[in-house]
Coordinates of N, CA and C in Angstrom, one line a residue:
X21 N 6.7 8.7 -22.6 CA 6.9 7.8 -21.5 C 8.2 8.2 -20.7
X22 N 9.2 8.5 -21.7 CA 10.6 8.9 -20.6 C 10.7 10.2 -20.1
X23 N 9.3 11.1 -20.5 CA 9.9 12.3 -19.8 C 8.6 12.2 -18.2
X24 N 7.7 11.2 -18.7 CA 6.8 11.0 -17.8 C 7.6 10.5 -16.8
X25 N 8.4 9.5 -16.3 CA 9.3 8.6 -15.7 C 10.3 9.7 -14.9
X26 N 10.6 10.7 -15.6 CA 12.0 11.9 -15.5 C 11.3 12.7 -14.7
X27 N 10.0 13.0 -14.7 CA 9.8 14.0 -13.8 C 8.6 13.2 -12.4
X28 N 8.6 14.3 -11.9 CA 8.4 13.8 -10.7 C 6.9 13.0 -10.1
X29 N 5.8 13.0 -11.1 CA 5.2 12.2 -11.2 C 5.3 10.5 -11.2
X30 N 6.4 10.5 -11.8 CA 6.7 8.9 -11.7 C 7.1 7.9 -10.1
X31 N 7.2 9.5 -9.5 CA 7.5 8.9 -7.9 C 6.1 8.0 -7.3
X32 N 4.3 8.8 -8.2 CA 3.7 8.1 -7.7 C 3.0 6.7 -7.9
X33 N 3.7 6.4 -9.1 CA 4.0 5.0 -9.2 C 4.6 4.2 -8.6
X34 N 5.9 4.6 -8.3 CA 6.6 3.8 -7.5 C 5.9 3.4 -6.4
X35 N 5.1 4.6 -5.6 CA 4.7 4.6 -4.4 C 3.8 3.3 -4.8
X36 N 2.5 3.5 -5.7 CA 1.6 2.8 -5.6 C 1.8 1.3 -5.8
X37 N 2.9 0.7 -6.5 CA 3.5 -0.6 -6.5 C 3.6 -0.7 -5.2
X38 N 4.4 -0.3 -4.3 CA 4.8 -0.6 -3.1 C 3.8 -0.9 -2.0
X39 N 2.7 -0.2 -2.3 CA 1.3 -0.3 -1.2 C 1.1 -1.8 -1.9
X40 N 1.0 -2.2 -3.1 CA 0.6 -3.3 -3.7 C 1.1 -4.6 -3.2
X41 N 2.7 -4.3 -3.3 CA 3.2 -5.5 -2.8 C 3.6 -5.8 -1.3
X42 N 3.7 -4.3 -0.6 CA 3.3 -4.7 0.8 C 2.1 -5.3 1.8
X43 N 1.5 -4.4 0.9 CA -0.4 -3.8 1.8 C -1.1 -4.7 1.6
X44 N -1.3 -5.3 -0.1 CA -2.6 -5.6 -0.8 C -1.9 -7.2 -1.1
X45 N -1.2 -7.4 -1.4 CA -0.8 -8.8 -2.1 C -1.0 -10.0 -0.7
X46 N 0.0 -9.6 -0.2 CA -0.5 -10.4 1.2 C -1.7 -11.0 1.8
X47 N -2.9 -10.0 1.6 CA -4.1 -10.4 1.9 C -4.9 -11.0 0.8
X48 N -4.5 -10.9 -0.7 CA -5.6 -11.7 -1.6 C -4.6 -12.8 -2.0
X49 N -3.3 -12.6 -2.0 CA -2.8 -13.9 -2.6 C -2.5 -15.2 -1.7
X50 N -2.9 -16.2 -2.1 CA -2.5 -17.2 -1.0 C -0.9 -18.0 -1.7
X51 N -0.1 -18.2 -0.3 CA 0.9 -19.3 -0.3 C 1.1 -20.2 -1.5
X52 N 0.3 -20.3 -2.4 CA 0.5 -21.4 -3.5 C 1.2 -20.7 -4.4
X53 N 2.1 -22.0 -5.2 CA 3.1 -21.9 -6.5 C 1.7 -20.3 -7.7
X54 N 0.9 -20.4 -7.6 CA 0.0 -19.2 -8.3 C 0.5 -17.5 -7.4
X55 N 0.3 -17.7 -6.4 CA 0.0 -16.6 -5.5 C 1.6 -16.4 -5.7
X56 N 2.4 -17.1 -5.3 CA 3.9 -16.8 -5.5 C 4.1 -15.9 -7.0
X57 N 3.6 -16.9 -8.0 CA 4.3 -16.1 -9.2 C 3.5 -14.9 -9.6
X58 N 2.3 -14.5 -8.7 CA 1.6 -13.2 -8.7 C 2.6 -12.4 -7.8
X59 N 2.4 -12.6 -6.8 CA 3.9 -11.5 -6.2 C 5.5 -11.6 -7.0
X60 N 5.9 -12.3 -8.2 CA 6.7 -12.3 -8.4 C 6.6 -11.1 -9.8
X61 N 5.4 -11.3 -10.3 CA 4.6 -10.3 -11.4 C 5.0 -8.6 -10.8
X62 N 4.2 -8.9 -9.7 CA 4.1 -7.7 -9.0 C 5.2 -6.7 -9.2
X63 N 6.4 -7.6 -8.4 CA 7.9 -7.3 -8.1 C 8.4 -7.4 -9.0
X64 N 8.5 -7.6 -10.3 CA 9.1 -7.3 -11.7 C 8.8 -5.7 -12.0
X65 N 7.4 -5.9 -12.1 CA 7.0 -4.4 -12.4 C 7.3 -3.4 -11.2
X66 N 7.6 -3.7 -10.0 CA 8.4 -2.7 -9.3 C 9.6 -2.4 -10.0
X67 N 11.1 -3.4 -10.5 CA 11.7 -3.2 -10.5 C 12.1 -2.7 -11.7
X68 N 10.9 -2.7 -13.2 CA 10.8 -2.5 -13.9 C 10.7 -1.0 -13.4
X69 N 9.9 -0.4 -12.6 CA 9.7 0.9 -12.3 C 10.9 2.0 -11.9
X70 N 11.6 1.2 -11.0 CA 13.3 1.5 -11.0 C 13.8 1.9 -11.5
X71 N 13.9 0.8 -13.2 CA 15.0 1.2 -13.9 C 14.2 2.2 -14.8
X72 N 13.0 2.9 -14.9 CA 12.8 4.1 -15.4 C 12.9 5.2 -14.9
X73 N 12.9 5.0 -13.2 CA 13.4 6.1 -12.5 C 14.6 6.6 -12.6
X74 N 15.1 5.8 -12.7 CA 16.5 6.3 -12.8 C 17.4 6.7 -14.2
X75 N 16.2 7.0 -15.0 CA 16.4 7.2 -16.2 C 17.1 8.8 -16.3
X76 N 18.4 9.2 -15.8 CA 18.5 11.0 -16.6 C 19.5 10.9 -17.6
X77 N 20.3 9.9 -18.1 CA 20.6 10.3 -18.8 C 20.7 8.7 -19.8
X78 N 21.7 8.5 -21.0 CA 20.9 7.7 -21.6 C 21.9 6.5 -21.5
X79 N 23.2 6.4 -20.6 CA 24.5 5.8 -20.2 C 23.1 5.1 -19.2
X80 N 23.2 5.8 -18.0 CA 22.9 5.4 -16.6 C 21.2 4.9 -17.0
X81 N 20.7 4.8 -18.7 CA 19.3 4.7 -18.6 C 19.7 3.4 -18.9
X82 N 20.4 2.7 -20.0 CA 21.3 1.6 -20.5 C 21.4 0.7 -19.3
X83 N 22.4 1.0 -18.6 CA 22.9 0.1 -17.9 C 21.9 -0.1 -16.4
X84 N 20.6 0.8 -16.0 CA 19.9 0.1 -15.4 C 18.6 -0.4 -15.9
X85 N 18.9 -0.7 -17.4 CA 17.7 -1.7 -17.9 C 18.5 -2.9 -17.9
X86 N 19.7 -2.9 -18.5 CA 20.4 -4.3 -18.4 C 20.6 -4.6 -16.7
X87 N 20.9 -4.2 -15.9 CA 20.8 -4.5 -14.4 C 19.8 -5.1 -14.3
X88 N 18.5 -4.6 -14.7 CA 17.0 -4.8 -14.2 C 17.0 -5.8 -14.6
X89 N 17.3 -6.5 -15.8 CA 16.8 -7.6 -17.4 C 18.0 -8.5 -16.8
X90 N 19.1 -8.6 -15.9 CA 19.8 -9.3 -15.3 C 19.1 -10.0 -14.2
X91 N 18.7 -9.2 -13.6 CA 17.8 -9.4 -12.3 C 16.2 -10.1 -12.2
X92 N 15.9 -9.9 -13.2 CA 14.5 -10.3 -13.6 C 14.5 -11.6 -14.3
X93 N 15.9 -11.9 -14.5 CA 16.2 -13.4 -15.6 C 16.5 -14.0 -14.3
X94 N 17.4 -14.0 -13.9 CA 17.7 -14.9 -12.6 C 16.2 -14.9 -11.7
X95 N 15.6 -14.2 -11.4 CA 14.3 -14.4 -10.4 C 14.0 -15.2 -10.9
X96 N 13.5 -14.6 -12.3 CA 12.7 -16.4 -12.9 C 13.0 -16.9 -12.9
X97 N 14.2 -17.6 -13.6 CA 15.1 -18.6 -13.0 C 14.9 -19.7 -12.4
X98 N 14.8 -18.7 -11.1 CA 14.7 -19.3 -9.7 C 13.7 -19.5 -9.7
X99 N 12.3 -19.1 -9.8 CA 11.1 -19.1 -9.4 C 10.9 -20.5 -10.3
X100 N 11.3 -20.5 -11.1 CA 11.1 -22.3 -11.8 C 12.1 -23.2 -11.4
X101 N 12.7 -22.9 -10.8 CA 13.6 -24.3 -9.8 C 13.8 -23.9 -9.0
X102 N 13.5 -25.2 -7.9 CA 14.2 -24.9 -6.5 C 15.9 -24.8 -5.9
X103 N 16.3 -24.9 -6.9 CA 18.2 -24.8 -6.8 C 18.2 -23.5 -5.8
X104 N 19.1 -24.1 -4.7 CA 19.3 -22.9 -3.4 C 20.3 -22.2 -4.2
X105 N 20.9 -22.7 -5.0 CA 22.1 -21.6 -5.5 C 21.3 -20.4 -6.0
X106 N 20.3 -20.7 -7.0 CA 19.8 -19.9 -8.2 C 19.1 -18.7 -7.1
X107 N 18.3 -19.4 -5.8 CA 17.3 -18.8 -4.7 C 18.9 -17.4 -4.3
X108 N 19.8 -17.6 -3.7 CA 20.5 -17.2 -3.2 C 20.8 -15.7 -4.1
X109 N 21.4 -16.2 -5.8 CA 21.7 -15.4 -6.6 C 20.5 -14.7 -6.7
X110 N 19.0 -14.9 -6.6 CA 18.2 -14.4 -7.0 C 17.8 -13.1 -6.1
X111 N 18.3 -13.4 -4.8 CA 18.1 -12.5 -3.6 C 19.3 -11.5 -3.7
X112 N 20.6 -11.8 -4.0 CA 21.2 -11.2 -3.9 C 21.5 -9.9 -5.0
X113 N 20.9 -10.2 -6.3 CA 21.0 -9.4 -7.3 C 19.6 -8.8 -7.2
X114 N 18.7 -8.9 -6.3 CA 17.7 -8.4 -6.2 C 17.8 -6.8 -5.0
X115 N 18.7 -7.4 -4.2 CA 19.2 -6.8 -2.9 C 19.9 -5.2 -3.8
X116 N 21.1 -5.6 -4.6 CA 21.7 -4.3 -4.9 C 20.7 -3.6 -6.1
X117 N 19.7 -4.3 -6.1 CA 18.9 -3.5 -7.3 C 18.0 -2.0 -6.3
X118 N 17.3 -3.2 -5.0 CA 16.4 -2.7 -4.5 C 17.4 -1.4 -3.5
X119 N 18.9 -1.6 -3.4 CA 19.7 -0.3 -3.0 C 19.9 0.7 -3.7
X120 N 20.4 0.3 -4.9 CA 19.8 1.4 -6.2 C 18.9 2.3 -5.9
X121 N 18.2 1.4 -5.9 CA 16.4 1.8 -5.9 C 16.2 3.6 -5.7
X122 N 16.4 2.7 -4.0 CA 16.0 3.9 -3.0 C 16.6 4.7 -3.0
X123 N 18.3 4.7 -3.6 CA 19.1 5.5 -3.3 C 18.9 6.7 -4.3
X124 N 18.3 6.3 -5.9 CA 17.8 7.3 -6.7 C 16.8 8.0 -6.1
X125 N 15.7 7.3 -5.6 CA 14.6 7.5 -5.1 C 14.7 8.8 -3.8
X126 N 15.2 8.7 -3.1 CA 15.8 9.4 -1.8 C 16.4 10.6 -2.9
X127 N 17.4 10.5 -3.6 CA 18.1 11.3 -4.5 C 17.1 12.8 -5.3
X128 N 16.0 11.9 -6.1 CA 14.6 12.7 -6.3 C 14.0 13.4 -5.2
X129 N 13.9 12.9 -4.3 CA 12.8 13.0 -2.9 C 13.3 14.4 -2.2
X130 N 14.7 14.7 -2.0 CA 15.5 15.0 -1.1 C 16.0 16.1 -2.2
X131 N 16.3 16.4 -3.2 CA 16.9 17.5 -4.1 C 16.4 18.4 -3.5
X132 N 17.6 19.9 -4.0 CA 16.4 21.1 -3.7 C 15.6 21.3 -4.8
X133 N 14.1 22.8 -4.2 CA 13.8 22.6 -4.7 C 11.9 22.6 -4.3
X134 N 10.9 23.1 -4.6 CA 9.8 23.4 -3.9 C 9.3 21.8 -3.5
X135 N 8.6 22.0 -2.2 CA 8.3 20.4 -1.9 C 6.8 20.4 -2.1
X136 N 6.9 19.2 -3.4 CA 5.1 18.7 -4.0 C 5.2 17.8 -3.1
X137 N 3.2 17.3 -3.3 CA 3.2 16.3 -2.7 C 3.7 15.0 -3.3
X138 N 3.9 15.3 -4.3 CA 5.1 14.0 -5.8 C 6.6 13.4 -4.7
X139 N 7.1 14.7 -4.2 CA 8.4 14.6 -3.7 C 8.0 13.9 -2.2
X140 N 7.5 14.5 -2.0 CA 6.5 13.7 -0.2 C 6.4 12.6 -0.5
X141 N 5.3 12.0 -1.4 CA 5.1 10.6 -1.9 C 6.5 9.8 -2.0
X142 N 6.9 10.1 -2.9 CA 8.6 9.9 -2.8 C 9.5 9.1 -1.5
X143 N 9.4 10.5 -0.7 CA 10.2 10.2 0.6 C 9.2 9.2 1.6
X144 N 8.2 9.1 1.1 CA 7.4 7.7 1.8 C 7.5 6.8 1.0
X145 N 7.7 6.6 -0.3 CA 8.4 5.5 -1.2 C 9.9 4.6 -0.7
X146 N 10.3 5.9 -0.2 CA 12.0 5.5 0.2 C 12.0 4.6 1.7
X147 N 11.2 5.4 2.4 CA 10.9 4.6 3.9 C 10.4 2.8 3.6
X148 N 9.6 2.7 2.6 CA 9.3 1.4 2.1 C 9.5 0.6 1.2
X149 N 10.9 1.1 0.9 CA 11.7 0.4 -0.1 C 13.3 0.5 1.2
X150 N 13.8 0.9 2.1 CA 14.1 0.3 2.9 C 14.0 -0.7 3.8
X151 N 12.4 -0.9 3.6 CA 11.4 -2.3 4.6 C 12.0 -3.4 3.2
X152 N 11.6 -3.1 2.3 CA 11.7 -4.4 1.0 C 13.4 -4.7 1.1
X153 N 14.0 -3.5 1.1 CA 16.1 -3.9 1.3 C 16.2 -4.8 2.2
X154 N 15.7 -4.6 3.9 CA 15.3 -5.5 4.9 C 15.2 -6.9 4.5
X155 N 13.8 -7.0 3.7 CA 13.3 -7.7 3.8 C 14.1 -9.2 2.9
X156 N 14.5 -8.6 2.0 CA 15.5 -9.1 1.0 C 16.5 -9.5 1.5
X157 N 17.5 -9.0 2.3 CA 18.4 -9.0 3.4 C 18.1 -10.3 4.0
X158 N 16.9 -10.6 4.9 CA 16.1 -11.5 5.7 C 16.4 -12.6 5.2
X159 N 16.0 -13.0 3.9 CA 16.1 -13.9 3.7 C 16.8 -14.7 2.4
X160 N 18.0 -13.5 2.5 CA 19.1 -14.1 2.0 C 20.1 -14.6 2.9
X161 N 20.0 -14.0 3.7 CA 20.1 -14.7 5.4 C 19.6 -16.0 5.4
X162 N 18.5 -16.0 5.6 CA 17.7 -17.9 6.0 C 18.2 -18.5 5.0
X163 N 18.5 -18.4 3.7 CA 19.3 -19.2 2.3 C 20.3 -19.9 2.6
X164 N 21.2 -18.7 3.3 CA 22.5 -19.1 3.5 C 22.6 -20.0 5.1
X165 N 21.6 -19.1 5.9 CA 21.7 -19.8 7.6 C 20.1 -20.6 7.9
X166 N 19.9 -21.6 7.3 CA 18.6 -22.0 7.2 C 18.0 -22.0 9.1
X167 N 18.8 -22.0 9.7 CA 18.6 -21.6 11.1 C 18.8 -20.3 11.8
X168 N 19.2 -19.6 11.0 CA 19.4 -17.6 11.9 C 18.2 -17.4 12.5
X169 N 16.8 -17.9 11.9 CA 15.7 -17.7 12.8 C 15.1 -18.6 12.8
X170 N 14.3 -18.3 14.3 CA 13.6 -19.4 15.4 C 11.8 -18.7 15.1
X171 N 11.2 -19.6 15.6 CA 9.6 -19.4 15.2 C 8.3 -19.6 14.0
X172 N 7.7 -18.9 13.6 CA 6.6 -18.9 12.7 C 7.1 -18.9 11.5
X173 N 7.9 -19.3 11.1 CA 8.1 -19.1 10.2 C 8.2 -20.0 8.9
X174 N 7.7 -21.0 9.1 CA 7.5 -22.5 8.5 C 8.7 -23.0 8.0
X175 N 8.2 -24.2 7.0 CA 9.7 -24.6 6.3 C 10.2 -24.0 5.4
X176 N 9.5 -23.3 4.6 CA 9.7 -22.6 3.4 C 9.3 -21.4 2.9
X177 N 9.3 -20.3 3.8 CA 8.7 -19.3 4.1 C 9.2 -18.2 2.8
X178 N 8.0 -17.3 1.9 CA 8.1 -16.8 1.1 C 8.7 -15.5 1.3
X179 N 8.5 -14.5 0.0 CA 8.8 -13.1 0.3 C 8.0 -13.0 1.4
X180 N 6.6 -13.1 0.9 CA 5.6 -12.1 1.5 C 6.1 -12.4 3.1
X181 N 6.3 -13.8 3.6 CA 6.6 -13.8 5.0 C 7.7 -12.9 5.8
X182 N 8.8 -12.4 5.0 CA 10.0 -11.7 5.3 C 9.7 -10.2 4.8
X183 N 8.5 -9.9 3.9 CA 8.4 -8.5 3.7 C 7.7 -7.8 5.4
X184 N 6.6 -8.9 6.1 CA 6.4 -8.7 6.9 C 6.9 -8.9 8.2
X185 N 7.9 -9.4 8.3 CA 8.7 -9.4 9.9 C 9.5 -7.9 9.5
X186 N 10.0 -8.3 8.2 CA 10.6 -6.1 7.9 C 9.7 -5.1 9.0
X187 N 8.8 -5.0 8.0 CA 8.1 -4.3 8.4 C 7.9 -4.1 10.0
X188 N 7.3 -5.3 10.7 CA 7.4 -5.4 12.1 C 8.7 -4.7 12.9
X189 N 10.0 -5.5 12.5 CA 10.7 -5.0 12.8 C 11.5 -3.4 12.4
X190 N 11.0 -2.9 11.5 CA 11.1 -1.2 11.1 C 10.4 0.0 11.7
X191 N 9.2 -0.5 12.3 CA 8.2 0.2 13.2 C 8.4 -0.1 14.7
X192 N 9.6 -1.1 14.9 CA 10.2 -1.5 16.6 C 8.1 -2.0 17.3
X193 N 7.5 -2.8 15.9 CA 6.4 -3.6 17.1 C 6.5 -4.8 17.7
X194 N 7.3 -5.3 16.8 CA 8.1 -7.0 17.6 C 7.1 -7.8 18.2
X195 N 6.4 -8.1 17.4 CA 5.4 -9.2 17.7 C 6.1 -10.7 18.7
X196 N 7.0 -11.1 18.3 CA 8.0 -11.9 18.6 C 7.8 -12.9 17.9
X197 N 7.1 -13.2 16.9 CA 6.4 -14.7 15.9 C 7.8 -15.2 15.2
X198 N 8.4 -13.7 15.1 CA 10.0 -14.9 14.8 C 10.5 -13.8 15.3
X199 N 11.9 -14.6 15.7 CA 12.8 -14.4 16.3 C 14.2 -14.3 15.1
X200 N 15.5 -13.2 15.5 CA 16.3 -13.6 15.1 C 17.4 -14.3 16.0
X201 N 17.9 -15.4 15.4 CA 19.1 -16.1 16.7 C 20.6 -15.9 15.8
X202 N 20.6 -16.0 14.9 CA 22.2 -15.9 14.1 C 22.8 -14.6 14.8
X203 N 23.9 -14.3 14.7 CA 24.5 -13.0 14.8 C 24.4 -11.4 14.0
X204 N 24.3 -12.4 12.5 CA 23.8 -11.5 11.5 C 22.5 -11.2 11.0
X205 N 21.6 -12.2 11.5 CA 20.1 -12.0 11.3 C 19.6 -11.0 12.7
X206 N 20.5 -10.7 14.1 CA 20.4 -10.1 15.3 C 20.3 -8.3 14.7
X207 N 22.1 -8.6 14.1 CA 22.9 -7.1 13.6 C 21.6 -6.6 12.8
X208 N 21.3 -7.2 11.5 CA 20.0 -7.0 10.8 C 18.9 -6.1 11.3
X209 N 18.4 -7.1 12.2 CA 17.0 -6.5 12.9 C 17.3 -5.3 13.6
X210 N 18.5 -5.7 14.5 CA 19.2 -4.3 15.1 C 18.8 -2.9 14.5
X211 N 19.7 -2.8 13.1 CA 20.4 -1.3 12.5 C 18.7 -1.3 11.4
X212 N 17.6 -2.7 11.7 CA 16.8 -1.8 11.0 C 15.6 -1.2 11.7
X213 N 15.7 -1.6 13.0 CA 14.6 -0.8 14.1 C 15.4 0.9 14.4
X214 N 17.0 1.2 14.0 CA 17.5 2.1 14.1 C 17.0 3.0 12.7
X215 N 17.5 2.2 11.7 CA 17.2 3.3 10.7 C 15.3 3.3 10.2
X216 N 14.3 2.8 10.9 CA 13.3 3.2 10.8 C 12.7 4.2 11.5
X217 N 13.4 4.2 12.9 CA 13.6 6.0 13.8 C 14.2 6.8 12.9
X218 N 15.5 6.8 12.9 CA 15.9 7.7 13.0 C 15.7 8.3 10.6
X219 N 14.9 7.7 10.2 CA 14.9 7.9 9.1 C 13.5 8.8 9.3
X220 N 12.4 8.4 9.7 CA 11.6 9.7 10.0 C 11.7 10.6 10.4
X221 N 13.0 10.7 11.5 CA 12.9 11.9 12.0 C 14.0 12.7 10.6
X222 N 14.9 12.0 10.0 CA 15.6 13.1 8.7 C 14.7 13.5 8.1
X223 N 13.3 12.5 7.4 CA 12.8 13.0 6.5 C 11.8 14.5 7.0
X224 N 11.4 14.0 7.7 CA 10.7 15.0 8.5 C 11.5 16.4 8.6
X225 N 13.0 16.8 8.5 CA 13.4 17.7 8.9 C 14.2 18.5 7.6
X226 N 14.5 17.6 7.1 CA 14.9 17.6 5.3 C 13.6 18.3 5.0
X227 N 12.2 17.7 4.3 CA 11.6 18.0 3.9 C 11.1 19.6 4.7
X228 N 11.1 19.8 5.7 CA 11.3 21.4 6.8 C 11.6 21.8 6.1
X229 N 13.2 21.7 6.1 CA 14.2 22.7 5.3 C 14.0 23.2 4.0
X230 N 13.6 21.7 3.4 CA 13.5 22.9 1.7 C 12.2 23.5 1.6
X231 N 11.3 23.5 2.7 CA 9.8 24.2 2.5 C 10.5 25.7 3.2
X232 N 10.4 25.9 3.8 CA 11.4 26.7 4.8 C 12.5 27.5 3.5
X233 N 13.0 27.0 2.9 CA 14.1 27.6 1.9 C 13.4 28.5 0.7
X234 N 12.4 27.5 0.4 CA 11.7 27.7 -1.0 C 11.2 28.9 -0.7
X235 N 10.1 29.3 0.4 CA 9.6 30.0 1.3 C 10.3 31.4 0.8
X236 N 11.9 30.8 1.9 CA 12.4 32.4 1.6 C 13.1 33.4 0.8
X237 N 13.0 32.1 -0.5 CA 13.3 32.6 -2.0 C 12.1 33.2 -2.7
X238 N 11.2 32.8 -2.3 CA 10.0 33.6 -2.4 C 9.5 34.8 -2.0

């Protein structure tokens, strides 16, 4: 299992969680206290995925299973009481998990080195675990500014509702169904319609190069 995790195969897991909890959960799970703690299932075993990724050695394997097993205690937590404190902590220890994340993830994606379609997969893992950073962001925001945003967005609006304004706002389609009005929920949406350009066009040119490199070591 750890060397499955260590090598580059494990990228397509990651991937396939993320279609799960973006793509697919949305449309079969409904808004109820059930459907919630199904996307909260979901998102455990994402994060559970994490901390095997970033398994190379057995220090940094240690301390992101206790990160993860910190982060996965508070969600529940929360997910069994409505305490805004617990909601708050729960987003925010979720936040530096899900920066981890990507940043190992990008780390694998981006090494030199021949480019599989494992490493490809990867670098489209990373683009949508930036949408989930977002999205996490979003609405540790509304926690703290229960007014930063105006619109559709009811009184108690879940992940799934904030994974999807991300998303909206990462691909610059701006439906306009919500709106950001805070300063920080503006900055937010701002630097994330930036880094959804300008992140295809690196990956795109990154992945060039080491095909291009490999090529002429060949």
């Amino acid at each position: 299992m750890r060397r499955f995790w260590e090598a580059d195969r494990g990228l397509t897991i990651v991937l396939v969680l993320l279609t799960v909890i973006i793509f697919v959960l949305p449309v079969v799970l409904n808004p109820d206290p059930a459907g919630r703690r199904g996307a909260e299932f979901a998102f455990s075993m994402l994060l559970l995925a994490g901390a095997f990724t970033t398994a190379e050695t057995r220090r940094l394997r240690l301390a992101a299973v206790a990160l993860t097993a910190a982060t996965l205690l508070v969600r529940w937590a929360a997910a069994g009481s409505p305490s805004n404190a617990l909601a708050i902590g729960r987003e925010a220890t979720t936040l530096v998990m899900l920066l981890l994340f990507a940043a190992v993830v990008a780390a694998r994606a981006y090494r030199s080195g021949p480019v599989t379609h494992y490493r490809i997969q990867g670098a489209i893992a990373v683009l949508l675990l930036i949408g989930l950073v977002y999205a996490d962001a979003y609405e540790l925001v509304h926690l703290i500014h229960p007014d930063a945003f105006s619109g559709e967005i009811g009184d108690a609006p879940g992940a799934l509702t904030w994974i999807y304004y991300s998303f909206v706002t990462l691909t610059t389609m701006g439906y306009g169904d919500i709106t950001p009005v805070h300063p920080i929920a503006r900055s937010l949406a701002t630097s994330e319609a930036l880094a959804g350009q300008l992140y295809i066009a690196v990956m795109l040119s990154r992945l060039m190069a080491l095909h291009v490199s490999t090529d002429s070591k060949n």
